[in-house]
Short mmCIF file of C-alpha atoms and ligand atoms in Angstrom, two decimals:
data_model
loop_
_atom_site.label_atom_id
_atom_site.label_comp_id
_atom_site.label_asym_id
_atom_site.label_seq_id
_atom_site.Cartn_x
_atom_site.Cartn_y
_atom_site.Cartn_z
CA UNK A 1 0.00 0.00 0.00
CA UNK A 2 1.32 3.38 -0.94
CA UNK A 3 1.05 6.26 1.46
CA UNK A 4 -0.72 9.35 0.26
CA UNK A 5 2.56 11.26 0.38
CA UNK A 6 3.86 9.63 -2.79
CA UNK A 7 0.65 10.22 -4.78
CA UNK A 8 0.27 13.59 -6.50
CA UNK A 9 -2.79 15.47 -5.28
CA UNK A 10 -5.83 15.13 -7.56
CA UNK A 11 -7.08 18.48 -8.71
CA UNK A 12 -10.76 18.74 -8.09
CA UNK A 13 -13.63 20.85 -9.40
CA UNK A 14 -16.78 20.73 -7.27
CA UNK A 15 -19.85 21.80 -9.24
CA UNK A 16 -22.83 22.69 -7.09
CA UNK A 17 -20.60 23.13 -4.04
CA UNK A 18 -23.19 24.86 -1.86
CA UNK A 19 -25.89 22.17 -2.12
CA UNK A 20 -26.34 19.18 0.15
CA UNK A 21 -24.00 16.83 -1.79
CA UNK A 22 -21.65 19.70 -2.61
CA UNK A 23 -21.13 20.65 1.03
CA UNK A 24 -20.42 17.01 1.88
CA UNK A 25 -17.90 16.92 -0.97
CA UNK A 26 -16.26 20.04 0.40
CA UNK A 27 -16.02 18.36 3.83
CA UNK A 28 -14.37 15.29 2.25
CA UNK A 29 -11.98 17.43 0.21
CA UNK A 30 -11.06 19.29 3.39
CA UNK A 31 -10.51 16.11 5.41
CA UNK A 32 -8.24 14.76 2.67
CA UNK A 33 -6.38 17.89 1.73
CA UNK A 34 -3.24 15.76 1.44
CA UNK A 35 -4.89 13.95 -1.47
CA UNK A 36 -7.00 16.63 -3.12
CA UNK A 37 -6.46 20.15 -4.20
CA UNK A 38 -9.79 21.82 -4.90
CA UNK A 39 -9.15 24.20 -7.78
CA UNK A 40 -12.70 25.19 -8.69
CA UNK A 41 -16.06 25.49 -6.95
CA UNK A 42 -19.36 26.60 -8.48
CA UNK A 43 -22.93 27.18 -7.43
CA UNK A 44 -26.13 28.58 -8.85
CA UNK A 45 -27.17 31.24 -6.37
CA UNK A 46 -25.49 30.98 -2.96
CA UNK A 47 -22.58 33.30 -3.74
CA UNK A 48 -21.78 34.19 -0.16
CA UNK A 49 -21.51 30.59 0.94
CA UNK A 50 -19.41 29.91 -2.15
CA UNK A 51 -17.02 32.61 -1.02
CA UNK A 52 -16.70 31.04 2.42
CA UNK A 53 -15.93 27.66 0.82
CA UNK A 54 -13.44 29.21 -1.60
CA UNK A 55 -11.57 30.84 1.26
CA UNK A 56 -11.64 27.70 3.39
CA UNK A 57 -10.16 25.52 0.66
CA UNK A 58 -8.02 28.28 -0.91
CA UNK A 59 -9.75 27.65 -4.21
CA UNK A 60 -8.32 29.38 -7.25
CA UNK A 61 -11.48 29.60 -9.39
CA UNK A 62 -15.05 30.16 -8.25
CA UNK A 63 -18.18 30.75 -10.26
CA UNK A 64 -21.72 31.63 -9.17
CA UNK A 65 -24.07 31.36 -12.15
CA UNK A 66 -26.53 33.97 -10.93
CA UNK A 67 -24.20 36.32 -9.02
CA UNK A 68 -21.21 37.46 -11.09
CA UNK A 69 -19.96 39.46 -8.09
CA UNK A 70 -19.12 36.13 -6.44
CA UNK A 71 -17.25 34.79 -9.48
CA UNK A 72 -13.74 35.20 -10.75
CA UNK A 73 -14.50 33.36 -13.98
CA UNK A 74 -16.06 35.66 -16.56
CA UNK A 75 -18.57 33.28 -18.10
CA UNK A 76 -19.94 29.78 -18.27
CA UNK A 77 -17.78 29.07 -21.32
CA UNK A 78 -14.70 30.04 -19.32
CA UNK A 79 -15.80 27.53 -16.69
CA UNK A 80 -16.17 24.80 -19.33
CA UNK A 81 -12.70 25.56 -20.73
CA UNK A 82 -11.31 25.19 -17.23
CA UNK A 83 -13.09 21.83 -16.73
CA UNK A 84 -11.70 20.56 -20.03
CA UNK A 85 -8.24 21.99 -19.48
CA UNK A 86 -5.06 20.76 -17.80
CA UNK A 87 -5.75 22.30 -14.37
CA UNK A 88 -8.56 19.87 -13.44
CA UNK A 89 -8.33 16.06 -13.04
CA UNK A 90 -11.66 15.18 -11.43
CA UNK A 91 -15.04 16.87 -11.72
CA UNK A 92 -17.50 16.19 -8.93
CA UNK A 93 -20.90 17.08 -10.34
CA UNK A 94 -23.52 17.85 -7.71
CA UNK A 95 -25.54 20.34 -9.75
CA UNK A 96 -29.25 19.69 -9.55
CA UNK A 97 -31.14 18.60 -12.66
CA UNK A 98 -30.46 18.35 -16.36
CA UNK A 99 -28.64 21.74 -16.26
CA UNK A 100 -25.56 19.74 -15.36
CA UNK A 101 -25.46 18.03 -18.76
CA UNK A 102 -23.17 20.48 -20.52
CA UNK A 103 -20.56 20.36 -17.78
CA UNK A 104 -20.69 16.55 -17.65
CA UNK A 105 -20.30 16.18 -21.43
CA UNK A 106 -17.50 18.75 -21.45
CA UNK A 107 -15.54 16.89 -18.77
CA UNK A 108 -16.12 13.48 -20.38
CA UNK A 109 -15.01 14.76 -23.79
CA UNK A 110 -11.80 15.92 -22.15
CA UNK A 111 -11.47 12.31 -20.82
CA UNK A 112 -11.76 13.46 -17.21
CA UNK A 113 -13.16 11.47 -14.31
CA UNK A 114 -16.65 12.65 -13.41
CA UNK A 115 -17.93 11.77 -9.95
CA UNK A 116 -21.60 12.01 -10.78
CA UNK A 117 -24.29 12.86 -8.26
CA UNK A 118 -26.67 14.32 -10.84
CA UNK A 119 -28.88 11.41 -11.86
CA UNK A 120 -31.02 13.62 -14.13
CA UNK A 121 -28.31 13.73 -16.81
CA UNK A 122 -28.53 9.95 -17.16
CA UNK A 123 -32.33 9.93 -16.93
CA UNK A 124 -32.68 12.61 -19.60
CA UNK A 125 -29.73 11.83 -21.85
CA UNK A 126 -28.39 8.41 -20.85
CA UNK A 127 -27.41 7.24 -24.35
CA UNK A 128 -25.66 10.52 -25.10
CA UNK A 129 -23.72 10.63 -21.83
CA UNK A 130 -22.63 6.98 -21.92
CA UNK A 131 -21.68 7.18 -25.63
CA UNK A 132 -19.63 10.30 -24.92
CA UNK A 133 -17.80 8.61 -22.05
CA UNK A 134 -17.01 5.60 -24.26
CA UNK A 135 -15.96 7.62 -27.28
CA UNK A 136 -13.59 9.97 -25.45
CA UNK A 137 -12.44 7.68 -22.67
CA UNK A 138 -14.09 9.65 -19.86
CA UNK A 139 -14.88 7.86 -16.61
CA UNK A 140 -18.11 8.12 -14.63
CA UNK A 141 -18.01 7.19 -10.95
CA UNK A 142 -21.42 7.05 -9.25
CA UNK A 143 -21.82 9.21 -6.15
CA UNK A 144 -25.50 8.32 -5.69
CA UNK A 145 -25.36 6.04 -2.64
CA UNK A 146 -27.27 3.13 -4.24
CA UNK A 147 -25.20 3.19 -7.41
CA UNK A 148 -22.00 3.52 -5.48
CA UNK A 149 -23.06 0.45 -3.50
CA UNK A 150 -23.72 -1.48 -6.73
CA UNK A 151 -20.39 -0.30 -8.10
CA UNK A 152 -18.67 -1.74 -5.04
CA UNK A 153 -20.58 -5.04 -5.29
CA UNK A 154 -19.60 -5.34 -8.96
CA UNK A 155 -15.88 -4.89 -8.45
CA UNK A 156 -14.07 -7.77 -10.15
CA UNK A 157 -17.33 -9.31 -11.32
CA UNK A 158 -18.25 -10.01 -14.93
CA UNK A 159 -21.23 -8.31 -16.52
CA UNK A 160 -22.76 -11.64 -17.57
CA UNK A 161 -22.59 -12.88 -13.96
CA UNK A 162 -25.24 -10.35 -12.91
CA UNK A 163 -28.83 -11.56 -12.74
CA UNK A 164 -30.37 -8.42 -11.32
CA UNK A 165 -29.86 -5.36 -9.24
CA UNK A 166 -31.85 -4.75 -6.08
CA UNK A 167 -32.05 -1.03 -5.49
CA UNK A 168 -32.95 -0.29 -1.91
CA UNK A 169 -35.40 2.48 -1.15
CA UNK A 170 -36.19 3.92 2.26
CA UNK A 171 -39.72 4.55 1.02
CA UNK A 172 -39.87 8.22 1.89
CA UNK A 173 -42.31 9.65 4.43
CA UNK A 174 -45.52 8.04 3.10
CA UNK A 175 -44.82 4.60 1.66
CA UNK A 176 -45.16 2.76 4.96
CA UNK A 177 -48.28 4.67 5.97
CA UNK A 178 -51.02 3.13 3.81
CA UNK A 179 -53.61 5.02 5.83
CA UNK A 180 -52.27 8.38 4.63
CA UNK A 181 -54.48 10.18 2.15
CA UNK A 182 -51.92 11.09 -0.51
CA UNK A 183 -54.28 13.64 -1.98
CA UNK A 184 -53.99 15.74 1.17
CA UNK A 185 -50.19 15.71 1.52
CA UNK A 186 -48.79 19.22 1.97
CA UNK A 187 -45.53 20.58 0.61
CA UNK A 188 -44.12 20.80 4.12
CA UNK A 189 -44.87 17.13 4.79
CA UNK A 190 -43.44 16.06 1.43
CA UNK A 191 -40.18 17.88 2.10
CA UNK A 192 -39.45 16.03 5.33
CA UNK A 193 -37.47 12.84 4.75
CA UNK A 194 -37.25 10.21 7.50
CA UNK A 195 -33.81 8.77 6.69
CA UNK A 196 -31.66 11.15 4.66
CA UNK A 197 -31.06 14.84 5.09
CA UNK A 198 -31.08 16.14 1.51
CA UNK A 199 -32.03 19.08 -0.66
CA UNK A 200 -35.69 20.02 -1.25
CA UNK A 201 -35.95 18.70 -4.84
CA UNK A 202 -34.64 15.23 -4.07
CA UNK A 203 -36.72 15.04 -0.89
CA UNK A 204 -39.93 15.70 -2.81
CA UNK A 205 -38.78 13.21 -5.50
CA UNK A 206 -38.21 10.67 -2.71
CA UNK A 207 -41.73 11.20 -1.36
CA UNK A 208 -43.31 10.44 -4.76
CA UNK A 209 -40.72 7.68 -5.39
CA UNK A 210 -39.75 9.50 -8.60
CA UNK A 211 -36.23 9.67 -7.18
CA UNK A 212 -36.15 5.87 -7.07
CA UNK A 213 -37.65 5.75 -10.58
CA UNK A 214 -34.77 7.95 -11.74
CA UNK A 215 -32.34 5.65 -9.95
CA UNK A 216 -33.75 2.63 -11.83
CA UNK A 217 -32.89 4.43 -15.07
CA UNK A 218 -29.55 5.60 -13.72
CA UNK A 219 -28.63 1.99 -12.86
CA UNK A 220 -29.68 0.72 -16.30
CA UNK A 221 -27.39 3.27 -18.00
CA UNK A 222 -24.43 2.96 -15.65
CA UNK A 223 -24.31 -0.81 -15.67
CA UNK A 224 -25.64 -1.58 -19.16
CA UNK A 225 -28.59 -3.60 -17.87
CA UNK A 226 -32.11 -4.03 -19.19
CA UNK A 227 -35.01 -2.56 -17.26
CA UNK A 228 -36.21 -6.05 -16.34
CA UNK A 229 -32.95 -6.62 -14.42
CA UNK A 230 -33.56 -3.78 -11.99
CA UNK A 231 -35.85 -4.15 -9.02
CA UNK A 232 -36.64 -1.87 -6.14
CA UNK A 233 -36.83 -3.15 -2.56
CA UNK A 234 -38.22 -1.08 0.29
CA UNK A 235 -35.71 -1.00 3.13
CA UNK A 236 -36.69 1.62 5.73
CA UNK A 237 -33.46 1.45 7.78
CA UNK A 238 -31.31 2.65 4.83
CA UNK A 239 -28.37 0.58 6.08
CA UNK A 240 -28.11 -1.66 3.01
CA UNK A 241 -27.39 0.82 0.23
CA UNK A 242 -28.18 -1.66 -2.56
CA UNK A 243 -27.56 -5.25 -3.63
CA UNK A 244 -26.56 -7.27 -6.67
CA UNK A 245 -27.90 -10.75 -7.28
CA UNK A 246 -25.65 -12.96 -9.39
CA UNK A 247 -26.65 -15.81 -11.71
CA UNK A 248 -25.72 -18.40 -9.09
CA UNK A 249 -28.19 -16.86 -6.63
CA UNK A 250 -25.59 -15.17 -4.42
CA UNK A 251 -26.55 -11.68 -3.33
CA UNK A 252 -23.90 -9.09 -2.50
CA UNK A 253 -24.90 -6.07 -0.46
CA UNK A 254 -23.07 -2.99 0.66
CA UNK A 255 -23.90 -1.75 4.15
CA UNK A 256 -22.74 1.38 5.86
CA UNK A 257 -23.65 4.45 7.87
CA UNK A 258 -26.26 6.69 6.26
CA UNK A 259 -23.96 9.53 5.26
CA UNK A 260 -23.28 10.84 1.76
CA UNK A 261 -19.66 11.52 2.69
CA UNK A 262 -18.96 7.80 2.34
CA UNK A 263 -19.91 7.36 -1.34
CA UNK A 264 -18.31 10.73 -2.13
CA UNK A 265 -15.07 9.66 -0.47
CA UNK A 266 -15.20 6.28 -2.20
CA UNK A 267 -15.48 7.93 -5.63
CA UNK A 268 -12.84 10.55 -4.95
CA UNK A 269 -10.24 8.11 -3.66
CA UNK A 270 -11.18 5.25 -6.03
CA UNK A 271 -9.69 2.70 -6.58
CA UNK A 272 -8.21 3.09 -3.12
CA UNK A 273 -10.17 2.84 0.13
CA UNK A 274 -9.20 5.31 2.82
CA UNK A 275 -9.97 5.40 6.53
CA UNK A 276 -12.92 7.65 7.33
CA UNK A 277 -13.87 9.55 10.44
CA UNK A 278 -17.41 8.21 10.21
CA UNK A 279 -18.82 6.26 13.12
CA UNK A 280 -19.03 2.66 11.91
CA UNK A 281 -22.22 0.59 12.08
CA UNK A 282 -22.77 -0.72 15.59
CA UNK A 283 -23.44 -4.46 15.68
CA UNK A 284 -23.18 -4.72 19.45
CA UNK A 285 -26.86 -3.73 19.75
CA UNK A 286 -29.75 -5.57 18.11
CA UNK A 287 -30.36 -4.25 14.64
CA UNK A 288 -33.28 -5.20 12.43
CA UNK A 289 -33.11 -4.88 8.68
CA UNK A 290 -36.43 -5.08 6.85
CA UNK A 291 -37.03 -5.66 3.16
CA UNK A 292 -40.35 -5.65 1.34
CA UNK A 293 -41.66 -4.99 -2.17
CA UNK A 294 -42.79 -1.46 -3.03
CA UNK A 295 -46.48 -0.62 -3.24
CA UNK A 296 -46.62 0.25 -6.93
CA UNK A 297 -50.36 0.82 -6.84
CA UNK A 298 -50.09 3.78 -4.48
CA UNK A 299 -46.70 4.75 -5.88
CA UNK A 300 -46.85 4.21 -9.64
CA UNK A 301 -43.62 6.20 -10.29
CA UNK A 302 -41.46 3.08 -10.53
CA UNK A 303 -43.51 1.70 -13.43
CA UNK A 304 -42.82 4.89 -15.37
CA UNK A 305 -39.07 4.30 -15.18
CA UNK A 306 -39.42 0.84 -16.69
CA UNK A 307 -41.78 2.20 -19.31
CA UNK A 308 -39.38 5.03 -20.23
CA UNK A 309 -36.45 2.60 -20.53
CA UNK A 310 -38.49 0.36 -22.85
CA UNK A 311 -39.52 3.37 -24.95
CA UNK A 312 -36.01 4.80 -25.28
CA UNK A 313 -35.47 7.90 -27.46
CA UNK A 314 -36.67 11.02 -25.69
CA UNK A 315 -38.80 9.23 -23.08
CA UNK A 316 -36.30 9.82 -20.28
CA UNK A 317 -35.99 13.47 -21.18
CA UNK A 318 -39.78 13.84 -21.10
CA UNK A 319 -39.94 11.96 -17.80
CA UNK A 320 -37.39 14.26 -16.20
CA UNK A 321 -38.87 17.49 -17.58
CA UNK A 322 -42.41 16.43 -16.68
CA UNK A 323 -41.30 15.72 -13.11
CA UNK A 324 -39.81 19.23 -12.88
CA UNK A 325 -43.01 20.74 -14.26
CA UNK A 326 -45.33 18.69 -12.04
CA UNK A 327 -43.28 19.41 -8.91
CA UNK A 328 -43.37 23.12 -9.77
CA UNK A 329 -47.16 22.94 -9.93
CA UNK A 330 -47.31 21.05 -6.62
CA UNK A 331 -45.15 23.75 -5.00
CA UNK A 332 -47.43 26.43 -6.44
CA UNK A 333 -50.43 24.57 -5.02
CA UNK A 334 -52.11 23.90 -8.38
CA UNK A 335 -51.51 20.14 -8.38
CA UNK A 336 -52.14 17.70 -5.52
CA UNK A 337 -49.38 15.37 -4.32
CA UNK A 338 -51.09 12.29 -5.78
CA UNK A 339 -51.52 14.08 -9.12
CA UNK A 340 -47.77 14.54 -9.69
CA UNK A 341 -47.00 11.07 -11.03
CA UNK A 342 -50.17 10.76 -13.19
CA UNK A 343 -49.24 14.12 -14.77
CA UNK A 344 -45.79 12.73 -15.60
CA UNK A 345 -47.39 9.58 -17.05
CA UNK A 346 -49.58 11.73 -19.27
CA UNK A 347 -46.54 13.61 -20.60
CA UNK A 348 -44.66 10.35 -21.14
CA UNK A 349 -47.53 9.10 -23.31
CA UNK A 350 -46.93 12.12 -25.57
CA UNK A 351 -43.17 11.62 -25.98
CA UNK A 352 -42.10 13.03 -29.35
CA UNK A 353 -40.03 10.94 -31.77
CA UNK A 354 -36.26 11.45 -31.79
CA UNK A 355 -33.11 10.65 -29.89
CA UNK A 356 -31.74 12.47 -26.82
CA UNK A 357 -28.53 13.38 -28.61
CA UNK A 358 -28.66 17.18 -28.84
CA UNK A 359 -29.70 20.13 -26.70
CA UNK A 360 -32.35 20.97 -29.34
CA UNK A 361 -33.94 17.53 -28.99
CA UNK A 362 -33.93 17.87 -25.21
CA UNK A 363 -35.53 21.32 -25.48
CA UNK A 364 -38.29 19.79 -27.64
CA UNK A 365 -38.89 17.12 -24.99
CA UNK A 366 -39.02 19.75 -22.26
CA UNK A 367 -41.51 21.82 -24.22
CA UNK A 368 -43.83 18.84 -24.76
CA UNK A 369 -43.61 17.95 -21.06
CA UNK A 370 -44.25 21.54 -19.95
CA UNK A 371 -47.22 21.88 -22.29
CA UNK A 372 -48.86 18.62 -21.23
CA UNK A 373 -48.29 19.10 -17.49
CA UNK A 374 -49.34 22.74 -17.75
CA UNK A 375 -52.59 21.83 -19.49
CA UNK A 376 -53.83 19.44 -16.81
MG1 MG B 401 -29.86 7.71 -4.03
#
């Protein structure tokens, strides 16, 4: 084993540094400053926090998309040049939503390693992203805890040895409460997650199970599997982060504390494992792990992921854009909680022909989704 002293520090860009994943990435980068040099941090609108982070990590470049006064890069294109250039080795992408796509493609084309937390880029443009990584020799490492777990279970395993993937799902605040009237769920209730402390968008997506639907698609793209090979298992304790079942019937699972710093650290230090400051799981006290199938009647989101994967083309882009539009309407109070997923299904049924291989095609998909969801 080599000590970190003989390894040159990896130069890191953290995109979306002020969000929930981003702040965890900053904490990891800080804890391992002997391994990483953070050269660039970005955010959308929290310029002041970005400045604090920049100072803390002595970051050379910082960019706030909506507040140029908190940026020392002149434009988005200057940021992309930096990501593609010789000063950055690893891009950790924690930007929310499909907006991250340009940065991800830019980094992959420059054959960089992208530690990807933004599942929407795979949901909306999976073929494009994976083809770009292959063509230019870019590497995607999954930060999403489930996909990082699968990645760990698949180390040194052959693709054909995999029978299926079992994505664990905490269920969100309503799955295990069949008595709850989902029509009456308020925004405040939907934004409270029982297991993970996350940003508002992903918390709402977790409550509808759209987040897990996205993760089904994310897993299909990352691991080159068919939709029928991916199953979701409700696991309220969120200790098993996901499992892989092999053709011989063996199931490998990855367990660990519920903290996003772990998958972030795993991706950043990959292929090495490093000691962490995290409190390990405590097996000296009784611990119960429960697993059960999801209630797809009350939570039809998961079916939409399988449907979108079977459809291909722009279906994922429509699914993602329709979710954004429907969640916007729920936040505005013009759509009930239990109307979010049916609205997305309606948009999916109107998916236009075409492939998700250009920003124009994605804009078309977004427009269709916005129009359908807006008309309901
Ligand atoms: Mg996840």
